[in-house]
Amino acid sequence: MSHSGNPAPATARKSENLKGTVRIPGDKSISHRSFMFGGLAAGETRITGLLEGEDVINTGKAMAAMGAKIEKVGETWIINGTGNGALLAPEAPLDFGNAGTGCRLTMGLVGVYDFASTFVGDASLTSRPMGRVLNPLREMGVQVQSADGDRLPVTLHGPKTPNPITYRVPMASAQVKSAVLLAGLNTPGITTVIEPIMTRDHTEKMLQGFGANLTVETDAQGVRTIRLEGRGKLTGQVIDVPGDPSSTAFPLVAALLVPGSDVTIVNVLMNPTRTGLILTLQEMGARIEVLNVRNAGGEDVADLRVQFSELKGVSVPADRAPSMIDEYPVLAVAASFAEGKTVMDGLEELRVKESDRLAAVARGLELNGVQCEEGETSLVVHGVPGGKGLGNRSDGQVKTHLDHRIAMSFLVMGLASEHPVTVDDARMIATSFPEFMDLMTGLGARIG
Ligand code: S3P
């Protein structure tokens, strides 16, 4: 399993005027799905802009272990897929490292096949709940062997003929929705997913692009009914992956917090299910100009010009959580420098991310002098404009719990706080944003 060796602490120090134009690596959600659907579809899929982080590479390895041919020629990943329904039994356990998305979606994709597949991961992934995906798979006829509490390692064995189900997703989770739909790809008949609260819709859009017969109906209350016809043909596609808005969040918030900054971030995915952070920061008074809005491969994309801004605390409504779920840690950092308090509600899903992000953020803020209140599903942050007194004078280290976004969020904090901020381990940043250190130091950030 990955991340062997010793933890690598990193420290960020007060910086001045971050400046420059940067391009963020490809979106993680779309990159995972590009490897999965390309690996499954008949014929050739060509991908540019793919995120080459550890999480996505593990998905690529899993698809290769199940029969997909994957190679990189120049800047393009070329995949020859098996054809829908024709994945091969993996000979060894599939190791997803730190990646919940790769693991959970692949459980859906291959779990319904009439052979055994075993899933393993690192300490973080092994501690995360898998029942949310295993339960609908059980309903489809999949036999499950799992460690206590439906944790990894998990072995799945599908039935001769999987049973198409209608599944109402009990929590706001794109991973659960997607796992059921992907299981539906190799299930005869119509698999239906009912999604009461909309989450990122990359699976739906991309499956349609690959030729799946998938429809979405949204009722007056916003409840979505997604129907997928199983065992249809998927055909290879050409995909240009736009920049990841969740990775964009780090240089973006850094530019807002470091006085004198003026940073442009190009080619950012602006799918409305992913833009909650930008909306919230704009409500806080952030100067973010959305430029050159365009459509690329069925997705909205734009360039963002971000300038230093004096922020004000706001109340973030609970129903915004799905569209900024991975961005709460860095929003909490932005809120630490805002005037007044910022209230965030509806955070229950933060407890089951790569770490318990709600607790990890609260402990990290406290360590660095920020007053905050952690509720069961909420966080209140009391800001200190200018960051006076924030950071850590001694050698206190933020505990990152193998969570890349906790590491990057607190490194952003250290760029604007009076004292440095140190994180206990920066290795995990490579799971989603291997270029983070170089990109940030290139803008003038003092991190090392
Ligand atoms: C993702 C869905 C979200 C998100 C994760 C990526 C996806 O997880 O946090 O980083 O690509 O489907 P949940 O479905 O658990 O909310």
PDB file of C-alpha atoms in Angstrom, residues 10-19 247-263 265 308 330 333-334 336-337 365 368 370 384-392 398 406-423 429 433 435-448:
ATOM      1  CA  ALA A  10       5.911  21.200   5.887  1.00  0.00           C
ATOM      2  CA  THR A  11       5.734  24.815   7.061  1.00  0.00           C
ATOM      3  CA  ALA A  12       4.116  27.876   5.476  1.00  0.00           C
ATOM      4  CA  ARG A  13       5.204  31.403   6.413  1.00  0.00           C
ATOM      5  CA  LYS A  14       3.706  34.853   6.010  1.00  0.00           C
ATOM      6  CA  SER A  15       4.056  35.805   2.348  1.00  0.00           C
ATOM      7  CA  GLU A  16       3.678  38.916   0.247  1.00  0.00           C
ATOM      8  CA  ASN A  17       1.685  39.670  -2.902  1.00  0.00           C
ATOM      9  CA  LEU A  18       1.147  36.366  -4.615  1.00  0.00           C
ATOM     10  CA  LYS A  19       1.231  37.091  -8.336  1.00  0.00           C
ATOM     11  CA  SER A 247      -7.693  22.183  -6.109  1.00  0.00           C
ATOM     12  CA  THR A 248      -8.281  25.718  -7.434  1.00  0.00           C
ATOM     13  CA  ALA A 249      -9.633  26.544  -3.975  1.00  0.00           C
ATOM     14  CA  PHE A 250      -6.126  26.580  -2.443  1.00  0.00           C
ATOM     15  CA  PRO A 251      -4.349  29.219  -4.584  1.00  0.00           C
ATOM     16  CA  LEU A 252      -7.672  31.077  -4.785  1.00  0.00           C
ATOM     17  CA  VAL A 253      -8.072  31.426  -1.010  1.00  0.00           C
ATOM     18  CA  ALA A 254      -4.338  32.139  -0.649  1.00  0.00           C
ATOM     19  CA  ALA A 255      -4.665  35.062  -3.093  1.00  0.00           C
ATOM     20  CA  LEU A 256      -7.657  36.426  -1.161  1.00  0.00           C
ATOM     21  CA  LEU A 257      -5.791  36.294   2.158  1.00  0.00           C
ATOM     22  CA  VAL A 258      -2.276  37.482   1.269  1.00  0.00           C
ATOM     23  CA  PRO A 259      -2.222  41.310   0.966  1.00  0.00           C
ATOM     24  CA  GLY A 260      -1.285  42.651  -2.465  1.00  0.00           C
ATOM     25  CA  SER A 261      -2.100  39.418  -4.314  1.00  0.00           C
ATOM     26  CA  ASP A 262      -3.414  39.253  -7.866  1.00  0.00           C
ATOM     27  CA  VAL A 263      -3.618  35.734  -9.294  1.00  0.00           C
ATOM     28  CA  ILE A 265      -6.298  30.701 -12.506  1.00  0.00           C
ATOM     29  CA  PHE A 308      -6.593  40.259  -2.073  1.00  0.00           C
ATOM     30  CA  VAL A 330     -10.163  25.886   3.161  1.00  0.00           C
ATOM     31  CA  VAL A 333      -9.236  28.995   6.814  1.00  0.00           C
ATOM     32  CA  ALA A 334     -10.655  31.943   4.823  1.00  0.00           C
ATOM     33  CA  SER A 336     -10.278  32.680  10.129  1.00  0.00           C
ATOM     34  CA  PHE A 337      -9.220  35.959   8.504  1.00  0.00           C
ATOM     35  CA  LEU A 365      -7.720  26.088  13.940  1.00  0.00           C
ATOM     36  CA  ASN A 368      -3.189  28.123  15.424  1.00  0.00           C
ATOM     37  CA  VAL A 370      -8.459  30.650  15.916  1.00  0.00           C
ATOM     38  CA  VAL A 384      -9.161  37.735  12.986  1.00  0.00           C
ATOM     39  CA  PRO A 385      -8.758  40.198  10.086  1.00  0.00           C
ATOM     40  CA  GLY A 386      -5.064  40.544   9.246  1.00  0.00           C
ATOM     41  CA  GLY A 387      -4.280  37.280  11.037  1.00  0.00           C
ATOM     42  CA  LYS A 388      -2.648  38.962  14.037  1.00  0.00           C
ATOM     43  CA  GLY A 389      -1.609  36.368  16.601  1.00  0.00           C
ATOM     44  CA  LEU A 390      -2.633  33.461  14.348  1.00  0.00           C
ATOM     45  CA  GLY A 391      -0.252  30.604  13.553  1.00  0.00           C
ATOM     46  CA  ASN A 392       1.996  28.748  15.960  1.00  0.00           C
ATOM     47  CA  VAL A 398      -1.459  20.381  12.575  1.00  0.00           C
ATOM     48  CA  ILE A 406      -6.289  19.279   5.587  1.00  0.00           C
ATOM     49  CA  ALA A 407      -2.596  19.601   4.692  1.00  0.00           C
ATOM     50  CA  MET A 408      -3.157  22.106   1.866  1.00  0.00           C
ATOM     51  CA  SER A 409      -5.731  24.155   3.794  1.00  0.00           C
ATOM     52  CA  PHE A 410      -3.424  24.761   6.754  1.00  0.00           C
ATOM     53  CA  LEU A 411      -0.457  25.522   4.520  1.00  0.00           C
ATOM     54  CA  VAL A 412      -2.627  28.231   2.942  1.00  0.00           C
ATOM     55  CA  MET A 413      -3.357  29.532   6.437  1.00  0.00           C
ATOM     56  CA  GLY A 414       0.348  29.951   7.198  1.00  0.00           C
ATOM     57  CA  LEU A 415       0.805  32.284   4.206  1.00  0.00           C
ATOM     58  CA  ALA A 416      -1.326  34.968   5.876  1.00  0.00           C
ATOM     59  CA  SER A 417      -1.033  34.323   9.620  1.00  0.00           C
ATOM     60  CA  GLU A 418       1.389  36.242  11.816  1.00  0.00           C
ATOM     61  CA  HIS A 419       3.283  33.106  12.864  1.00  0.00           C
ATOM     62  CA  PRO A 420       4.113  30.070  10.696  1.00  0.00           C
ATOM     63  CA  VAL A 421       1.795  27.089  10.345  1.00  0.00           C
ATOM     64  CA  THR A 422       3.259  23.578  10.202  1.00  0.00           C
ATOM     65  CA  VAL A 423       1.476  20.415   9.101  1.00  0.00           C
ATOM     66  CA  ILE A 429      -0.949  16.169  -1.218  1.00  0.00           C
ATOM     67  CA  PHE A 433      -2.490  17.890  -6.387  1.00  0.00           C
ATOM     68  CA  GLU A 435       2.062  20.214  -8.315  1.00  0.00           C
ATOM     69  CA  PHE A 436       0.780  22.092  -5.228  1.00  0.00           C
ATOM     70  CA  MET A 437       4.151  23.071  -3.715  1.00  0.00           C
ATOM     71  CA  ASP A 438       5.723  24.187  -7.005  1.00  0.00           C
ATOM     72  CA  LEU A 439       2.620  26.025  -8.125  1.00  0.00           C
ATOM     73  CA  MET A 440       2.264  27.878  -4.822  1.00  0.00           C
ATOM     74  CA  THR A 441       5.948  28.779  -4.484  1.00  0.00           C
ATOM     75  CA  GLY A 442       5.868  29.935  -8.135  1.00  0.00           C
ATOM     76  CA  LEU A 443       3.233  32.498  -7.102  1.00  0.00           C
ATOM     77  CA  GLY A 444       5.499  33.698  -4.280  1.00  0.00           C
ATOM     78  CA  ALA A 445       4.232  31.548  -1.397  1.00  0.00           C
ATOM     79  CA  ARG A 446       6.784  30.730   1.312  1.00  0.00           C
ATOM     80  CA  ILE A 447       6.254  27.012   1.877  1.00  0.00           C
ATOM     81  CA  GLY A 448       8.851  24.388   2.519  1.00  0.00           C
TER      82      GLY A 448
END
